[in-house]
mmCIF file of C-alpha atoms in Angstrom:
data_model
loop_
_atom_site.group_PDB
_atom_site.id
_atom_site.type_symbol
_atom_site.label_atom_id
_atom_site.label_comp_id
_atom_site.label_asym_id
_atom_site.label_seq_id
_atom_site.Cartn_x
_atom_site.Cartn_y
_atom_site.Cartn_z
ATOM 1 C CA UNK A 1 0.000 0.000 0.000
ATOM 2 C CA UNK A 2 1.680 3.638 -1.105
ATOM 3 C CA UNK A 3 0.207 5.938 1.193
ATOM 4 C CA UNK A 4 0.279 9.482 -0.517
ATOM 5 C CA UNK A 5 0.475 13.405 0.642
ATOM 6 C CA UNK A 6 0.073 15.582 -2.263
ATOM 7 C CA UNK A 7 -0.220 19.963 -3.028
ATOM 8 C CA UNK A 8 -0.403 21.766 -5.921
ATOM 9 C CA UNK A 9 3.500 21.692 -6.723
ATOM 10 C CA UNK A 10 5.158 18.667 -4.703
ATOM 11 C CA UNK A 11 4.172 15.117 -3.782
ATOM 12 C CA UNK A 12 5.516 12.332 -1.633
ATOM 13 C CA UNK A 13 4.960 8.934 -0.838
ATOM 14 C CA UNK A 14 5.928 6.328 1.529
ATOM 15 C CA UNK A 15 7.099 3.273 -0.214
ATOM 16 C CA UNK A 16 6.984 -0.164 1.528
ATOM 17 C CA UNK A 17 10.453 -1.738 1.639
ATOM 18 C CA UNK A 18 9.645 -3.858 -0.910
ATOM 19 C CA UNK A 19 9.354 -4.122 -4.721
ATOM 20 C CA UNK A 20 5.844 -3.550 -4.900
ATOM 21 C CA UNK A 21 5.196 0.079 -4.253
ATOM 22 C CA UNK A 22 8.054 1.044 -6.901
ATOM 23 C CA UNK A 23 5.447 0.755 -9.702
ATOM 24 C CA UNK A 24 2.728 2.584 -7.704
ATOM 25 C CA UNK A 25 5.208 5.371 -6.940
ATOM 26 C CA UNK A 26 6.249 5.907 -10.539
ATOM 27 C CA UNK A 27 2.735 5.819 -12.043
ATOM 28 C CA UNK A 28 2.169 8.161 -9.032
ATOM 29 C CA UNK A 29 4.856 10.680 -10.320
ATOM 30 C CA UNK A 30 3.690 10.307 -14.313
ATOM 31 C CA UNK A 31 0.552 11.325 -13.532
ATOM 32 C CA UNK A 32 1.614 14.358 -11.147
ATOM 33 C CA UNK A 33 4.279 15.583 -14.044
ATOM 34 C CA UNK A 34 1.570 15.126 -17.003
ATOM 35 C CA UNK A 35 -0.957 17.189 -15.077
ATOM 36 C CA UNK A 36 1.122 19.579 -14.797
ATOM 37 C CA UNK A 37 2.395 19.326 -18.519
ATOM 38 C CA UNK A 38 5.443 18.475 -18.598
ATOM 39 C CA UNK A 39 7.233 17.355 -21.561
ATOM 40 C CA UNK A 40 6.906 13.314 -22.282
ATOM 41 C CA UNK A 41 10.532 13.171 -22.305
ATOM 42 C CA UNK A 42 10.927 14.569 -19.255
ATOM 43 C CA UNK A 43 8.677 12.309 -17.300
ATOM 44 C CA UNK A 44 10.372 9.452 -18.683
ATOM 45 C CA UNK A 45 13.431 10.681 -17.402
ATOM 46 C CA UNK A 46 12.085 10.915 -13.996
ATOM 47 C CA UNK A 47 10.122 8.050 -14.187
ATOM 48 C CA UNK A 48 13.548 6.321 -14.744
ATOM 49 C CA UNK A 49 15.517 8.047 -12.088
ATOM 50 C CA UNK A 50 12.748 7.229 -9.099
ATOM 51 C CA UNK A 51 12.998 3.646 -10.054
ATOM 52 C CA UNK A 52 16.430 3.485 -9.596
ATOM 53 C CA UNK A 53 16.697 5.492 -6.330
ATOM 54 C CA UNK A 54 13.798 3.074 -5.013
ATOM 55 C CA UNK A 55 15.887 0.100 -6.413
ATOM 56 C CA UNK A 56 18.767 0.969 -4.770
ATOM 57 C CA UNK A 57 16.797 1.827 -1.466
ATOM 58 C CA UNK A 58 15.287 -0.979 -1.065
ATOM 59 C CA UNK A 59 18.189 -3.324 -2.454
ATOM 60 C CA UNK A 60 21.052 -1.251 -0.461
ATOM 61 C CA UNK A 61 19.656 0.431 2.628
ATOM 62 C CA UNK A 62 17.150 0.345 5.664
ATOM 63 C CA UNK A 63 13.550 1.065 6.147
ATOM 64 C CA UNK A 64 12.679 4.013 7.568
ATOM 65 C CA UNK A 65 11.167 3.254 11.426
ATOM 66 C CA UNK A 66 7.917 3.307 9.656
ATOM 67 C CA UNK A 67 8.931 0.537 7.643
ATOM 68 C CA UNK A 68 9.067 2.026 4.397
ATOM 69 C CA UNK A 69 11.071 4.354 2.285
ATOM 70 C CA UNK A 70 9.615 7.762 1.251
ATOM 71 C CA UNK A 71 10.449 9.516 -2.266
ATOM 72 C CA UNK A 72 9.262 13.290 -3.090
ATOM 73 C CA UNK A 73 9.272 15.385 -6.032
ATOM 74 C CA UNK A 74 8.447 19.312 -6.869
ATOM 75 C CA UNK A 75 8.944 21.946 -9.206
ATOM 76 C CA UNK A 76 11.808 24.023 -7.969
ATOM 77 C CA UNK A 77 11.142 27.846 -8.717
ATOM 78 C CA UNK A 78 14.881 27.967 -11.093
ATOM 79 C CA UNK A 79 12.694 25.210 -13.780
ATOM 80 C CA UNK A 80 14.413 22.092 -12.205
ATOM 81 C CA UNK A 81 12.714 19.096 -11.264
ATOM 82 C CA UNK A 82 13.559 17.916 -7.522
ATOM 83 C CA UNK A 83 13.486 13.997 -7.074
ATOM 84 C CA UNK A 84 14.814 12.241 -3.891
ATOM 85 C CA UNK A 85 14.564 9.075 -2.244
ATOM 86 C CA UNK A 86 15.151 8.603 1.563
ATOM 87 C CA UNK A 87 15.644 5.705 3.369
ATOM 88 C CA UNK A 88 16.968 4.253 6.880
ATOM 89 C CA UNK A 89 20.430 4.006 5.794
ATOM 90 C CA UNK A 90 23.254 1.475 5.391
ATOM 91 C CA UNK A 91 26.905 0.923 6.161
ATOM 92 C CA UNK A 92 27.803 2.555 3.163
ATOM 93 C CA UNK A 93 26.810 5.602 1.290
ATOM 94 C CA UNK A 94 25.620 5.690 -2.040
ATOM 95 C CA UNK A 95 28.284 6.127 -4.651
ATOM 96 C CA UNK A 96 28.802 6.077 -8.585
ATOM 97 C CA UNK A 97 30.313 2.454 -9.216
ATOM 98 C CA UNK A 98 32.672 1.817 -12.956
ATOM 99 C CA UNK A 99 30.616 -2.213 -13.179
ATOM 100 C CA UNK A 100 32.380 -4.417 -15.624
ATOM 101 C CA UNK A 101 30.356 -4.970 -18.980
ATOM 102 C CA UNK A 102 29.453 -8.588 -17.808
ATOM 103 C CA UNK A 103 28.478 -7.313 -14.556
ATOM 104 C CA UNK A 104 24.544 -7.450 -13.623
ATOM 105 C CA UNK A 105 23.959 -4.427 -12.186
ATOM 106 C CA UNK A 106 25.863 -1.187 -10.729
ATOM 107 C CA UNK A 107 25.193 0.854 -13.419
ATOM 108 C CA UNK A 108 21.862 2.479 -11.571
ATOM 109 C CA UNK A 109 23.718 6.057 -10.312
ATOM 110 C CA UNK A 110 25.677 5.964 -13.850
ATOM 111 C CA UNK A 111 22.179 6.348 -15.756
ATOM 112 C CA UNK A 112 21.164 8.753 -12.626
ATOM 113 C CA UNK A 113 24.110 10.991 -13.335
ATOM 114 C CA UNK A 114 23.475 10.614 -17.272
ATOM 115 C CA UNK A 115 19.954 12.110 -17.087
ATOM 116 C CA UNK A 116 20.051 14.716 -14.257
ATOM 117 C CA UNK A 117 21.227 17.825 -13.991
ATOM 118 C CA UNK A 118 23.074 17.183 -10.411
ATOM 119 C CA UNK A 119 22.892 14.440 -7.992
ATOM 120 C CA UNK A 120 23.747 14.034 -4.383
ATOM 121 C CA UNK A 121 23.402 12.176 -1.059
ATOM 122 C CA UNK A 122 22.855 13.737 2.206
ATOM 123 C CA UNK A 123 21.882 12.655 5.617
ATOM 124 C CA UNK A 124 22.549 11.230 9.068
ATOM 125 C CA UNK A 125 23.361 7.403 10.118
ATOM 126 C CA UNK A 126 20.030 7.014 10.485
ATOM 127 C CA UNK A 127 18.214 8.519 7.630
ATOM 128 C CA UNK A 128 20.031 9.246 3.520
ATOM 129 C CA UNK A 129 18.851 11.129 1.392
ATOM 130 C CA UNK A 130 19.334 10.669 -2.569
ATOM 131 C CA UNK A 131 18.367 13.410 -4.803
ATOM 132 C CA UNK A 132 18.362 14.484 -8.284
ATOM 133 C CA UNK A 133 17.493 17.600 -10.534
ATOM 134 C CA UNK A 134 16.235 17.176 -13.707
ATOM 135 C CA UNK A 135 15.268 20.477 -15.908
ATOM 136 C CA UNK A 136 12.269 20.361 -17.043
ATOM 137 C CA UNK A 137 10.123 21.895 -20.218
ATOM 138 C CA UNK A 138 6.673 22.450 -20.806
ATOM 139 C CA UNK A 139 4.939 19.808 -23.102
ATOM 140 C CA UNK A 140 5.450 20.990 -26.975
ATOM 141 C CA UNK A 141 9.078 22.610 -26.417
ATOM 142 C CA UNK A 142 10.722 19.252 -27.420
ATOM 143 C CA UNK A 143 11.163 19.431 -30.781
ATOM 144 C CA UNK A 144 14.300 17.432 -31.906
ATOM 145 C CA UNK A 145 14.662 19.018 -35.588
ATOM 146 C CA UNK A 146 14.648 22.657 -34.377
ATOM 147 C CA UNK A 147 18.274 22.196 -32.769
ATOM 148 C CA UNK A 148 19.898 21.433 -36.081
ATOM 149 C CA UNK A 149 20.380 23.366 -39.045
ATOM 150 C CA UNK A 150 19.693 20.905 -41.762
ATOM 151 C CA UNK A 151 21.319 23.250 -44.773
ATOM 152 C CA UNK A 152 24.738 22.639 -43.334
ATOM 153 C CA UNK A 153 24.341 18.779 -42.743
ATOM 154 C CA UNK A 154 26.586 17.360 -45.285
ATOM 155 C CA UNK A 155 25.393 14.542 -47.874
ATOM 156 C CA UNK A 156 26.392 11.308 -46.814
ATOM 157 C CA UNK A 157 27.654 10.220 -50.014
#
């Protein structure tokens, strides 16, 4: 059960320790981002980044003493998207790993630092915080053609 406190321009929601509120939470943030109309490439984004801050929650750290893990989002005033994850903690703090090309996982805070703007972790022993910022643009200002100048694209023959 995802147990949700929402206002006009933030959200959060307390995540059981477990696999099965990750999908509830991201649906959760789609649907707050697309009311708000945000571009679809932008939601994906964050879509993507909650699920691996909740993966690596609940895989790597401690409830919270309520048992769950709690993720928020809002709309900063500067246009960036706030996302962050916080948890009970662990023995180690989150950090960007190099995972070999066979290896099955590790690459989570790589695709994190790929999308967002800035990362981070702050906290105490007994409560971390992992955050991103992701910019963000209005639904209809993604427009992939209008960045290039297709008169001086040279033939490929």
């Amino acid at each position: 059960m995802v147990v949700a406190r929402g206002v006009p321009d933030s959200a959060a929601v307390l995540v059981p320790h477990a696999p099965v509120g990750v999908s509830a939470a991201r649906h959760r943030l789609a649907g707050d981002l697309d009311a708000r109309g945000i571009a679809g490439d932008v939601v994906d984004d964050a879509v993507l980044i909650l699920s691996e801050l909740l993966s690596n929650a609940l895989r790597h750290a401690r409830a919270l003493p309520s048992g769950n893990v709690r993720a928020a989002w809002w709309v900063r005033p500067d246009g960036l998207l706030a996302i962050e994850v916080t948890d009970g903690g662990s023995s180690t703090r989150p950090r960007q790993a190099s995972p070999s090309l066979s290896a099955h996982g590790g690459r989570g805070l790589s695709i994190i630092g790929t999308l967002a703007a800035d990362w981070g972790v702050r906290g105490t022993p007994d409560e971390v915080t992992v955050w991103a910022l992701v910019p963000i643009k209005p639904r209809g200002d993604d427009r992939l053609w209008d960045e290039f100048d297709l008169d001086t694209v040279d033939p490929l023959d």
